[in-house]
PDB file of C-alpha atoms in Angstrom:
ATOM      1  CA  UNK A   1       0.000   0.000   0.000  1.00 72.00           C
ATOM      2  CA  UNK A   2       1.187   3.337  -0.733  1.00 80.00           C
ATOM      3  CA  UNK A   3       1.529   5.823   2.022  1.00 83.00           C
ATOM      4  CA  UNK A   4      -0.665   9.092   1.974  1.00 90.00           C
ATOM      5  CA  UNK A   5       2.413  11.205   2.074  1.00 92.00           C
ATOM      6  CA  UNK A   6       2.790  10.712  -1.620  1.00 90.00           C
ATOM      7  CA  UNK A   7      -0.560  12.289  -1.679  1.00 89.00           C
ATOM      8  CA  UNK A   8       0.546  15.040   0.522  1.00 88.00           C
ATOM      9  CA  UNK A   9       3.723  15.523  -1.919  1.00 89.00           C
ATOM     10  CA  UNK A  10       1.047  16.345  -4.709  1.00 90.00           C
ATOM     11  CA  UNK A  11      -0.884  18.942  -2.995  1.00 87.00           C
ATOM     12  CA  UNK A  12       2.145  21.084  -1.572  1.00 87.00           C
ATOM     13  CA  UNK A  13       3.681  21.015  -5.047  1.00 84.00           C
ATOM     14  CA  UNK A  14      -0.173  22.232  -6.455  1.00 85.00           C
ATOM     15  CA  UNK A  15      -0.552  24.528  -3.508  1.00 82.00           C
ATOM     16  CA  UNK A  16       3.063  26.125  -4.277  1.00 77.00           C
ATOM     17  CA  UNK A  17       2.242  26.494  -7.513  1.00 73.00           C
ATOM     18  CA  UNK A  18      -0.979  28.671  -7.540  1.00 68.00           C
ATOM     19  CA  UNK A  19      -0.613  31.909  -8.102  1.00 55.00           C
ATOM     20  CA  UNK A  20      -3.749  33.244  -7.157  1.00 52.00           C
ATOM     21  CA  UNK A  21      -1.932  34.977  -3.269  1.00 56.00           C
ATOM     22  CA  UNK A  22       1.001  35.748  -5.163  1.00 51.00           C
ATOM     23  CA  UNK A  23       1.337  36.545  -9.057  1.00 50.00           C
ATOM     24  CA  UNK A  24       4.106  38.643 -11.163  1.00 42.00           C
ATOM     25  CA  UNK A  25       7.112  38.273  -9.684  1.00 45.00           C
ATOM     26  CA  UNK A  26       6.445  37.284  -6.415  1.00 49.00           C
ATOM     27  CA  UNK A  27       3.394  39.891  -5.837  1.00 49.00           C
ATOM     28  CA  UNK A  28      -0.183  39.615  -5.262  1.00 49.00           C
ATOM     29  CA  UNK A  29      -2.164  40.751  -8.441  1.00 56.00           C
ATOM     30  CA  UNK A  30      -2.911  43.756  -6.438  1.00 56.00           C
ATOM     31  CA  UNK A  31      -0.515  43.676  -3.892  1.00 61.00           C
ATOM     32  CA  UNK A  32       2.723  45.526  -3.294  1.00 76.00           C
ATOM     33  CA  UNK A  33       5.780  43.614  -1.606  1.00 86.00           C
ATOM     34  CA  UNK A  34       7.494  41.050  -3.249  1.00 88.00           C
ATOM     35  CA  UNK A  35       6.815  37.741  -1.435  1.00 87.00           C
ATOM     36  CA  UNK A  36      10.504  38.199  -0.234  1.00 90.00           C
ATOM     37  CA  UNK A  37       9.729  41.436   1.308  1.00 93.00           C
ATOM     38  CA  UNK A  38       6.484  40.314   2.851  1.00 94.00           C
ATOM     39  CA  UNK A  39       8.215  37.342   4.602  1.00 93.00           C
ATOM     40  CA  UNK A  40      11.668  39.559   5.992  1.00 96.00           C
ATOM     41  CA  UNK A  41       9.011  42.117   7.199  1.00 97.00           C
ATOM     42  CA  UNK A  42       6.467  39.480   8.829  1.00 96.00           C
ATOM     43  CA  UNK A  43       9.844  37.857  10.546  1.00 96.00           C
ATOM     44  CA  UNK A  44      11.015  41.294  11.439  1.00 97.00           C
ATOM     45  CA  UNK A  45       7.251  42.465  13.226  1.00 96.00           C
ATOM     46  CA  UNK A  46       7.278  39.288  14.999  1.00 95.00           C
ATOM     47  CA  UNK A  47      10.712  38.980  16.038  1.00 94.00           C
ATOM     48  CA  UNK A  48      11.705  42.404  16.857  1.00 95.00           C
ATOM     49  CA  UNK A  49      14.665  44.295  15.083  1.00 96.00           C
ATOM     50  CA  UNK A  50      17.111  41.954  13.611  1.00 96.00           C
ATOM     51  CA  UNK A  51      20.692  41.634  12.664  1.00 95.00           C
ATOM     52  CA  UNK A  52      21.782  40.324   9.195  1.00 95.00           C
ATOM     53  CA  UNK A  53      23.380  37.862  11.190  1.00 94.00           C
ATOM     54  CA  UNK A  54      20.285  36.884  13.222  1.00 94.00           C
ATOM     55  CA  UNK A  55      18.261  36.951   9.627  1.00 96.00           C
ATOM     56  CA  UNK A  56      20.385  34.171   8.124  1.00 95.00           C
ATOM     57  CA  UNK A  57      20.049  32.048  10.859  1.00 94.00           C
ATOM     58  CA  UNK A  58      16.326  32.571  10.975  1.00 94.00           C
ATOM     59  CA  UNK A  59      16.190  32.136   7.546  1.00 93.00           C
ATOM     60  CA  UNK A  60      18.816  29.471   6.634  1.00 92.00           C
ATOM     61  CA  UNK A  61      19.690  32.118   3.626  1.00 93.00           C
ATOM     62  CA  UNK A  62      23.664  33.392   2.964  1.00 94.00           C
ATOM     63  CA  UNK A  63      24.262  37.184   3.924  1.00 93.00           C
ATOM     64  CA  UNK A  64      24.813  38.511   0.381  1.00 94.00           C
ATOM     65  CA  UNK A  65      20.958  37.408  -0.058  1.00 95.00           C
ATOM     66  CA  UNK A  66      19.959  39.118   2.905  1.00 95.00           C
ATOM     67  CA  UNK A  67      21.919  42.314   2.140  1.00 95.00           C
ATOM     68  CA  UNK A  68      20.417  42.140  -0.754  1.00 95.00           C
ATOM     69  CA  UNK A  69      16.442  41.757   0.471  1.00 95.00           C
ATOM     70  CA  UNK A  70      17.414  44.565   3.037  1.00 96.00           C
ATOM     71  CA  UNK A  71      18.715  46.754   1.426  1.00 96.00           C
ATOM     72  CA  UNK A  72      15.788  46.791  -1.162  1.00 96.00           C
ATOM     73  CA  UNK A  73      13.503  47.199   1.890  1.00 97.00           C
ATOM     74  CA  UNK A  74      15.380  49.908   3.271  1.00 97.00           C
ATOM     75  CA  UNK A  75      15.444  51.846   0.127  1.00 96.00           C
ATOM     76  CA  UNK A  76      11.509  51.679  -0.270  1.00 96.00           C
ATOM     77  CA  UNK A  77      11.202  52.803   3.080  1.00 97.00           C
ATOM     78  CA  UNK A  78       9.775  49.727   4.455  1.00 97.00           C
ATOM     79  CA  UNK A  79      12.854  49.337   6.730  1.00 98.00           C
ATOM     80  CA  UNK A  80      15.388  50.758   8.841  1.00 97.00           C
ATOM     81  CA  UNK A  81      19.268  50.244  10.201  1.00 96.00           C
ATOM     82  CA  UNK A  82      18.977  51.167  13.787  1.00 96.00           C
ATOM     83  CA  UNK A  83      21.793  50.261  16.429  1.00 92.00           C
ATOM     84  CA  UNK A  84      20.916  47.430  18.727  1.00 87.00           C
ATOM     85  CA  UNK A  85      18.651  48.144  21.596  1.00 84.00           C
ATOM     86  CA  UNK A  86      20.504  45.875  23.465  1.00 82.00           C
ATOM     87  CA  UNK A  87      24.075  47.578  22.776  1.00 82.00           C
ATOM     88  CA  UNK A  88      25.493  45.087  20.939  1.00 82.00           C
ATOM     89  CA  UNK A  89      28.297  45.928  17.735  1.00 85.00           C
ATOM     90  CA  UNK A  90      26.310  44.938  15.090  1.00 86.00           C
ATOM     91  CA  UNK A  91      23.177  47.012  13.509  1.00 94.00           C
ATOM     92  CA  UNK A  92      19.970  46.024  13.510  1.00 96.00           C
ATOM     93  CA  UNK A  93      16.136  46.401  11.341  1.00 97.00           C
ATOM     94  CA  UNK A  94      13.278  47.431  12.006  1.00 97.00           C
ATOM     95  CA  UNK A  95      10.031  47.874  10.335  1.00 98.00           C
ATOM     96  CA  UNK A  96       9.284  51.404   9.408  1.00 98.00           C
ATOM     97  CA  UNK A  97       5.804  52.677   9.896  1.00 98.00           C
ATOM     98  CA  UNK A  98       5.240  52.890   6.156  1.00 97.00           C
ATOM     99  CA  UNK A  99       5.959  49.003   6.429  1.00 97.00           C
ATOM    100  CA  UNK A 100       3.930  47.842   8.995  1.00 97.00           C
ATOM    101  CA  UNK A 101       1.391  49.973   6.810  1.00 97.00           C
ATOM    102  CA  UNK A 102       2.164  48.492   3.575  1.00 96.00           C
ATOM    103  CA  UNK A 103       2.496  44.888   5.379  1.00 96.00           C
ATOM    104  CA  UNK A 104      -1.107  44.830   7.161  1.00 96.00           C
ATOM    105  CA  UNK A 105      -2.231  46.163   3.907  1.00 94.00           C
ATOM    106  CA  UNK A 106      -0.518  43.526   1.960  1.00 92.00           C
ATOM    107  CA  UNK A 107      -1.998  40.807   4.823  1.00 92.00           C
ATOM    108  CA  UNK A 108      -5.593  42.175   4.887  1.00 92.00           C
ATOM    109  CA  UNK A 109      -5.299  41.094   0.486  1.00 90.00           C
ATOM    110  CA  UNK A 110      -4.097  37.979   0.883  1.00 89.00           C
ATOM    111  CA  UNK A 111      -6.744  37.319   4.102  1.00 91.00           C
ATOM    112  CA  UNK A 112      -9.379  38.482   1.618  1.00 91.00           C
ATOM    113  CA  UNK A 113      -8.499  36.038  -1.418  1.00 88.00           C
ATOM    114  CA  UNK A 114      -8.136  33.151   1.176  1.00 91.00           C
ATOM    115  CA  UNK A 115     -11.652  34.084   2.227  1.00 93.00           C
ATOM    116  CA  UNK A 116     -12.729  34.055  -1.603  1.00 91.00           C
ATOM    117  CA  UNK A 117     -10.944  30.301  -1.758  1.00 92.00           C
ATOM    118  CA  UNK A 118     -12.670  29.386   1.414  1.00 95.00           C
ATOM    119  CA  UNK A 119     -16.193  31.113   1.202  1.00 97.00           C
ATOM    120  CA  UNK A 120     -17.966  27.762   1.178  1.00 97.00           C
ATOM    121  CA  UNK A 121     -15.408  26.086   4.555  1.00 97.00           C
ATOM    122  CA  UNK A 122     -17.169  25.820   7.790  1.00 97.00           C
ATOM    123  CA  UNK A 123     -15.069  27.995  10.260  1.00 97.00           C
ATOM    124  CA  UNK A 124     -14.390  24.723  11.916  1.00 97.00           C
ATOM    125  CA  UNK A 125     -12.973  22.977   8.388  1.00 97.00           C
ATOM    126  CA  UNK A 126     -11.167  26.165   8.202  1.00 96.00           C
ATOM    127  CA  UNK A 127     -10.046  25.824  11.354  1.00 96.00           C
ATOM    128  CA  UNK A 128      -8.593  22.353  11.258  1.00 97.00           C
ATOM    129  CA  UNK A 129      -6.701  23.233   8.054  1.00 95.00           C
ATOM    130  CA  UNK A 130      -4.752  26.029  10.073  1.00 95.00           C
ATOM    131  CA  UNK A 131      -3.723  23.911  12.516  1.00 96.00           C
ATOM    132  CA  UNK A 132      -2.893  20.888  10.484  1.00 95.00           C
ATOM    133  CA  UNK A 133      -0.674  23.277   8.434  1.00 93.00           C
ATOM    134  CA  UNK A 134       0.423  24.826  11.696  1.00 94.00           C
ATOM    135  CA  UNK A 135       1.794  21.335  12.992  1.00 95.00           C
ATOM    136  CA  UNK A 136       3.333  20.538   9.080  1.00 94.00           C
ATOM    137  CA  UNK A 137       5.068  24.154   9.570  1.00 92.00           C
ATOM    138  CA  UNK A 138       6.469  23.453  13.448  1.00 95.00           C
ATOM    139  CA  UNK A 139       7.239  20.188  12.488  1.00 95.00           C
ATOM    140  CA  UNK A 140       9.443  21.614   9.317  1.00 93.00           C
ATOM    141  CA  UNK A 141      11.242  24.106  11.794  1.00 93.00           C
ATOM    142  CA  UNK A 142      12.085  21.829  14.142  1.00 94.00           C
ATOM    143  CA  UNK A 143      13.338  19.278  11.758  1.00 94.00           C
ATOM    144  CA  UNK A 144      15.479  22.098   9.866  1.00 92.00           C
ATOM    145  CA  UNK A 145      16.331  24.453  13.163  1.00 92.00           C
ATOM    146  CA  UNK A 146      14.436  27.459  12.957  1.00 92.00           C
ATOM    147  CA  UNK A 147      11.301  27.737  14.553  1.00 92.00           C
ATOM    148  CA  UNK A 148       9.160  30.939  13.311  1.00 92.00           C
ATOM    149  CA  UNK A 149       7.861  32.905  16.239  1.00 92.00           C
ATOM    150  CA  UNK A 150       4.151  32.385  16.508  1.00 91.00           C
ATOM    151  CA  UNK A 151       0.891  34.752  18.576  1.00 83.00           C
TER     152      UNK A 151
END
């Protein structure tokens, strides 16, 4: 007998595939970050400001990438270097204010096209899907190192 997890395979390649959340280069049809953008800024807001340092561990990614992805945030003002609150050497990010904007903005989009998916989901079925893709996430961070900071 073949075990469901080929089954489960299948979906996450379909579900990573539709571009319905995010289209054109990594953006909603009507949104404005880059997926990249949205992610670094999400980790950022949950996490507090962040080193580069602290960013590649969190997101398994080399520096140069990072540097990169904030460095384009900074520029479009959805990001700031600040020195570390704690006193340490090395400078930190923060979200701006026109980020957390542009972010909960960004959020409330892709909330509203999952509601369009989902419009005929009992809360309940909807739910069980967040935790059962909850517990796939956790278990994917703890298997790999890096657990995402959670409400």
């Amino acid at each position: 007998m073949e075990r469901p997890t080929r089954d489960v395979e299948y979906e996450q390649m379909l579900l990573s595939r539709h571009t319905f959340l995010h289209q054109r280069g990594g953006r909603r049809k009507d949104g404005t970050l880059e997926r990249s953008a949205y992610i670094l800024l999400s980790r950022i807001r949950m996490q507090g400001p962040m080193s580069i340092g602290e960013l590649s561990d969190a997101f398994g990614l080399d520096a140069s990438t990072l540097n990169r992805q904030t460095a384009a945030a900074v520029r479009a003002g959805l990001a700031e270097r600040i020195p570390d609150p704690d006193g340490g050497m090395a400078r930190k990010f923060r979200i701006t204010d026109k980020g957390a904007d542009i972010l909960d903005e960004e959020r409330e989009g892709i909330v509203r096209s999952l509601d369009q998916i989902l419009v005929d989901w009992a809360d309940e079925d909807i739910a069980a899907f967040a935790s059962y893709l909850r517990r796939f996430n956790t278990d994917i961070e703890r298997i790999g190192g890096r657990p995402w900071p959670r409400r």
